[in-house]
Coordinates of C-alpha atoms and ligand atoms in Angstrom, one line a residue:
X289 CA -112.8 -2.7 -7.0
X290 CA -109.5 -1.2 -7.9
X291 CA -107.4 -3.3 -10.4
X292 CA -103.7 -3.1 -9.4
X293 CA -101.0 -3.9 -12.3
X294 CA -97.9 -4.0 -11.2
X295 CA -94.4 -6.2 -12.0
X296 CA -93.8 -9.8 -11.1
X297 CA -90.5 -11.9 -10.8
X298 CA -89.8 -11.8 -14.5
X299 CA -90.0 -7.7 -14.9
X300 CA -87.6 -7.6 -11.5
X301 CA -85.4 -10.0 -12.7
X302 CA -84.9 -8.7 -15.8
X303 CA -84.2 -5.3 -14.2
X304 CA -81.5 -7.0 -12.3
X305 CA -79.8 -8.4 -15.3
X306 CA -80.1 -5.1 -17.4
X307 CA -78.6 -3.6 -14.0
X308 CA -76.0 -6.1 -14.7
X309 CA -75.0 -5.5 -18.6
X310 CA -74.7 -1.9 -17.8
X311 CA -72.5 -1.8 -14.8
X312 CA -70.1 -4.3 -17.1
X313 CA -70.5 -1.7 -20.2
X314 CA -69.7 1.2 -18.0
X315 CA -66.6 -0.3 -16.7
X316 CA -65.6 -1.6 -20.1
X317 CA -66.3 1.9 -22.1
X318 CA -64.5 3.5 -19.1
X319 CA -61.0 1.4 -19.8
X320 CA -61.4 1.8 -23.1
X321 CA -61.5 5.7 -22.2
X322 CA -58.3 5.6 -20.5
X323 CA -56.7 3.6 -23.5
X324 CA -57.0 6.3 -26.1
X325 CA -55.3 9.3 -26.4
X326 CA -57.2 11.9 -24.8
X327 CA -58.3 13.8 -28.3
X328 CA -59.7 11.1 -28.8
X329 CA -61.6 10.4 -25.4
X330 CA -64.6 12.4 -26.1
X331 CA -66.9 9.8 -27.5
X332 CA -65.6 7.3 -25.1
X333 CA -66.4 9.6 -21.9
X334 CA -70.1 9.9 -23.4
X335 CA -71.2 6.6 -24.0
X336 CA -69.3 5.4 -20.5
X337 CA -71.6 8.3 -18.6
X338 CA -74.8 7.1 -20.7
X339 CA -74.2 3.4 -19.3
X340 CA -73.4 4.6 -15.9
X341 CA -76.9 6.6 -15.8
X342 CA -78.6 3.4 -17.0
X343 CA -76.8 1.3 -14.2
X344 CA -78.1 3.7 -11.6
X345 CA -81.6 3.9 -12.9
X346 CA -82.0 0.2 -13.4
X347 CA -80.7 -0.1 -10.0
X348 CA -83.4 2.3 -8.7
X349 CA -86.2 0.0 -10.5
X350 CA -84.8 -3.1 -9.6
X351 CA -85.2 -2.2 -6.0
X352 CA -88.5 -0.6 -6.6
X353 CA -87.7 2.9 -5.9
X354 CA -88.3 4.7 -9.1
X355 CA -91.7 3.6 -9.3
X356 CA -94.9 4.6 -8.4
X357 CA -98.4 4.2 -9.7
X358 CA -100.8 5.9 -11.7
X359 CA -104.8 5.8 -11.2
X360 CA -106.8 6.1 -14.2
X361 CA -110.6 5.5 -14.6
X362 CA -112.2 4.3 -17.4
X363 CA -115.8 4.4 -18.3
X364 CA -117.3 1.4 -19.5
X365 CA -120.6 1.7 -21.4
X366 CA -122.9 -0.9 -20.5
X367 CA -126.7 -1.6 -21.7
X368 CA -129.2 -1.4 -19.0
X369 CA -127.0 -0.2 -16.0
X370 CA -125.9 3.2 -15.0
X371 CA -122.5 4.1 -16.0
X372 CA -120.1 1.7 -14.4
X373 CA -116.1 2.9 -13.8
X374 CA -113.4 0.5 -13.5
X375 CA -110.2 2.3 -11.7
X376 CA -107.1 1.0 -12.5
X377 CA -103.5 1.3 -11.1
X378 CA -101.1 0.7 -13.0
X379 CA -96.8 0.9 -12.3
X380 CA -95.1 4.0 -13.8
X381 CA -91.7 3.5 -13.7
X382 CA -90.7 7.1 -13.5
X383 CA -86.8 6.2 -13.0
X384 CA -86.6 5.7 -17.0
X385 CA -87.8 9.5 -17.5
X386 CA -85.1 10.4 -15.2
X387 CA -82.7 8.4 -17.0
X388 CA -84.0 9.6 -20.1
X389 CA -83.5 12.9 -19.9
X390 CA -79.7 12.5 -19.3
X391 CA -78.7 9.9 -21.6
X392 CA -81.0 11.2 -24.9
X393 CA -79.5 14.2 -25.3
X394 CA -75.8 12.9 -24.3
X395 CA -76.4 10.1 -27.0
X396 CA -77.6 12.8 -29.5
X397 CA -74.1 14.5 -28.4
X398 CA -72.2 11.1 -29.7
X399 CA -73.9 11.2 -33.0
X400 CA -74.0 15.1 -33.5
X401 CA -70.4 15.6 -33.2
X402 CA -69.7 12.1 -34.9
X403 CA -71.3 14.4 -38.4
X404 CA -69.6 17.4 -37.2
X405 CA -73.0 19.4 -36.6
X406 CA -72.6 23.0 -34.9
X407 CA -73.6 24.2 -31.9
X408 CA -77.2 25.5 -33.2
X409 CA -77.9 22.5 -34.5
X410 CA -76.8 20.7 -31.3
X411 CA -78.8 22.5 -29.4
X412 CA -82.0 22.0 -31.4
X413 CA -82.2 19.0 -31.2
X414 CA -81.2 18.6 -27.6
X415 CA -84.1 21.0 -26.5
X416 CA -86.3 18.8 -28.8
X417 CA -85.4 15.9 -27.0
X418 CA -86.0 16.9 -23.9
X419 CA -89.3 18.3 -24.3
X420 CA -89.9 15.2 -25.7
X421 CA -89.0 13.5 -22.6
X422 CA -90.9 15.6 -20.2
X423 CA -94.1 16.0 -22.2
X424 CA -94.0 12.1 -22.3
X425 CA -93.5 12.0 -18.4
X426 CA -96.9 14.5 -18.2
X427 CA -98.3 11.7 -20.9
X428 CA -97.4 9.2 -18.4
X429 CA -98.6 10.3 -15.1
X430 CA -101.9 12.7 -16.2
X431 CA -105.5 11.0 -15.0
X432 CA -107.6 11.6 -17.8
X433 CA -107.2 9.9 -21.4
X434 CA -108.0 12.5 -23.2
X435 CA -104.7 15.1 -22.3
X436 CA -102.9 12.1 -22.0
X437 CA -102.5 11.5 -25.7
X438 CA -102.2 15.5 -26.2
X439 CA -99.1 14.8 -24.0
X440 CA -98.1 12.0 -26.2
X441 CA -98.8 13.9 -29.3
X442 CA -96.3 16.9 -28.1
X443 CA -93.9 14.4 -27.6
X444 CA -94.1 12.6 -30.9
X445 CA -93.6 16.3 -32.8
X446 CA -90.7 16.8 -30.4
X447 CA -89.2 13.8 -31.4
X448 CA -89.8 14.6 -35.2
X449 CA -88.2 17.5 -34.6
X450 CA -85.2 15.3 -33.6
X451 CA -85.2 12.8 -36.5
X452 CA -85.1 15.5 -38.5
X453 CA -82.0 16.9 -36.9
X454 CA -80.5 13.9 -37.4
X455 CA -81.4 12.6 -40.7
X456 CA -81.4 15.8 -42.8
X457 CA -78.8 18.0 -41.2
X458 CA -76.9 15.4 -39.9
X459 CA -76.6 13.5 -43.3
X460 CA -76.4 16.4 -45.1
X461 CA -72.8 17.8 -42.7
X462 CA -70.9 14.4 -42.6
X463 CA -70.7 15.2 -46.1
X464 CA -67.8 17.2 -45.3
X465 CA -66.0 14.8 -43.9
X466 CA -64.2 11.8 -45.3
X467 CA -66.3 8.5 -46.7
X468 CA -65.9 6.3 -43.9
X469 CA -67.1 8.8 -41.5
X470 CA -70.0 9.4 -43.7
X471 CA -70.7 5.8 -44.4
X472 CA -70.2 5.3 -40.5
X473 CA -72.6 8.0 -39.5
X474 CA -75.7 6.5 -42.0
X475 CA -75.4 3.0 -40.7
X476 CA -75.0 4.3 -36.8
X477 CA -77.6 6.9 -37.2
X478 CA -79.8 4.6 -39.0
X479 CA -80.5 2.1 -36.2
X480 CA -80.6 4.7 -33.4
X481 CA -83.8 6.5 -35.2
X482 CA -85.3 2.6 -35.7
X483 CA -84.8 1.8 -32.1
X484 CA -85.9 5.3 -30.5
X485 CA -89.2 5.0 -32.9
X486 CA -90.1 1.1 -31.6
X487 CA -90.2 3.6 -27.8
X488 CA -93.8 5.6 -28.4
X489 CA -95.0 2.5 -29.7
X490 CA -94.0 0.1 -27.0
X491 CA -95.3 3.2 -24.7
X492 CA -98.8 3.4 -26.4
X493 CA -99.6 -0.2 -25.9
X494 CA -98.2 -0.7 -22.5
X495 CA -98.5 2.8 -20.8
X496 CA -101.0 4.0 -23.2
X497 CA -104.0 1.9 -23.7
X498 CA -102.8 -0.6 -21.1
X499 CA -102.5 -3.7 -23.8
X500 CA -99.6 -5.4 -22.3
X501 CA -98.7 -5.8 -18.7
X502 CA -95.7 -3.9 -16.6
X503 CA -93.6 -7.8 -16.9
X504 CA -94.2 -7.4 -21.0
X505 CA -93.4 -3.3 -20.9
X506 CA -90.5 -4.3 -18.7
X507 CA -88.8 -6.6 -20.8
X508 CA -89.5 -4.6 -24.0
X509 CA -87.7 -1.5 -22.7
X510 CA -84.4 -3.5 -21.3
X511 CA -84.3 -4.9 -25.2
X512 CA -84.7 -1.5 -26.6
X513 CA -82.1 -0.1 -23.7
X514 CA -79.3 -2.6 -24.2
X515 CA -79.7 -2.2 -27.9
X516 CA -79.2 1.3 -27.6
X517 CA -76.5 1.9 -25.0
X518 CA -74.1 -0.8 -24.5
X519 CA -74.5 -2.1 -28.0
X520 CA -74.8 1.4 -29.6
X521 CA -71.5 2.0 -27.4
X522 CA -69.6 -1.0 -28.1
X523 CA -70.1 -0.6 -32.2
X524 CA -69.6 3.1 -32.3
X525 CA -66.5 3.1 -29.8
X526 CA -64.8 0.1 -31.8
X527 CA -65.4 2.0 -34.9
X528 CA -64.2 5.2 -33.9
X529 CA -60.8 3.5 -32.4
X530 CA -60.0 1.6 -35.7
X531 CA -61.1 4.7 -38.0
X532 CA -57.2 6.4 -36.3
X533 CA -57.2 10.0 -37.0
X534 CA -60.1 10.7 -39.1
X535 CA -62.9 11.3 -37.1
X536 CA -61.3 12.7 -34.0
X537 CA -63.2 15.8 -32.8
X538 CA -62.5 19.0 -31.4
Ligands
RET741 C1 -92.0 8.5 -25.2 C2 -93.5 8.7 -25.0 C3 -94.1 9.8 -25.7 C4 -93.8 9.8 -27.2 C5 -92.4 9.6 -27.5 C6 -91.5 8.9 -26.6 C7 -90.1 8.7 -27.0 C8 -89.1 8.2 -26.3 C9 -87.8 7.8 -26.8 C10 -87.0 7.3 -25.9 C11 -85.7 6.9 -26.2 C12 -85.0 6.3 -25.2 C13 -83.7 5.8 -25.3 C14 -83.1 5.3 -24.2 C15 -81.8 4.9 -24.1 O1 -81.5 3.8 -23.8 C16 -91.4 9.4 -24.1 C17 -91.8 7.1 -24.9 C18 -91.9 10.0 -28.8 C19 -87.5 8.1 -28.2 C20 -82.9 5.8 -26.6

């Protein structure tokens, strides 16, 4: 018999609240846009679009339309009988891949141009993230367990690829700009690469091995998401309007 794992009152709920915080968030960043002069309204446009995506994919899961399931079948060894398979379904909520994809690479934007990177750098680690992205949304809807984790592995030296973007090229060009931009950037930098690593990990023992249900998974994510939109918004956008003048960019 088929084992069906799916989300119960407290994963929808919390969908619906998360829905909630970012459709306040969007609004909020997108005043605060129209307060600033418009050099300034770079950073501001950014993080109000990377709420507004998150509003419309935690809309879609709260009403159960990005989702679907994935089968996988897993052999159990036993003693004296044939080989016995247990099939299981489990809820993939492919809305957040969607989501993903957009909002990664625009929050890489708000940090790559806080340090001043270039365009080749930019775009490095943009293409990294996305193939990040999609080789974890083959990681999270292939059958067998053994490609699966190739996918995840892909995805993991993807995301390297990204940290390393950030942390050594990154670090290394807010140099050239003034202290408190530099400071600004470490500390703002710092807790978006501790965030985005806690995501393969919460994805290996949910998705991956299957070690905590979709309610558990669920709740995780919409930590990890408000922590790294709205909050990542609020902080960076506050900062950026009080630092006047120095870390305007064009
Ligand atoms: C996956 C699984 C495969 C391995 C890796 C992953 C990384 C995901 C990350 C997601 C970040 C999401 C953010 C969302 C914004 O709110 C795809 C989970 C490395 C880093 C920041």
């Amino acid at each position: 018999t088929p084992e069906f794992q799916k989300a119960g009152d407290i994963g929808n709920r919390t969908l619906w609240v998360v829905f909630v915080i970012m459709l306040i968030s969007s609004l909020a960043f997108y005043v605060m846009a129209f307060r600033v002069p418009v050099q300034k309204r770079m950073f501001h446009i950014l993080t109000a679009f990377i709420t507004t995506f998150a509003m419309i994919s935690y809309f879609a899961m709260a009403v159960n339309d990005g989702v679907s399931y994935n089968k996988i079948t897993i052999k159990q060894s036993q003693k004296h009988f044939p080989d016995t398979f247990q099939t299981i379904y489990r809820e993939v909520y492919w809305a957040r891949y969607v989501d993903w994809c957009l909002t990664t690479p625009l929050l890489l934007l708000d940090l790559c141009l806080l340090a001043g990177l270039g365009g080749a750098h930019i775009l490095v680690a943009v293409v990294a993230d996305l193939i990040m992205i999609l080789t974890g949304l083959f990681a999270a809807f292939t059958v067998e367990i053994g490609p699966k984790w190739g996918w995840y592995a892909m995805a993991c030296i993807a995301y390297l690829v990204v940290v390393y973007q950030l942390a050594y090229n990154g670090r290394g060009i807010v140099q050239n700009k003034d202290k408190k931009t530099a400071t600004f950037f470490s500390a703002i930098a710092g807790f978006t690469l501790i965030l985005w690593t806690v995501y393969p990990i919460i994805w290996g023992i949910a998705d991956g091995s299957r070690n905590i249900n979709v309610d558990a998974e669920i709740v995780a994510y919409a930590v990890l998401d408000v922590l790294a939109k709205p909050v990542f918004g609020f902080w960076l956008l506050f900062t950026h309007d009080a630092m006047s003048g120095t870390a305007s960019i064009e």
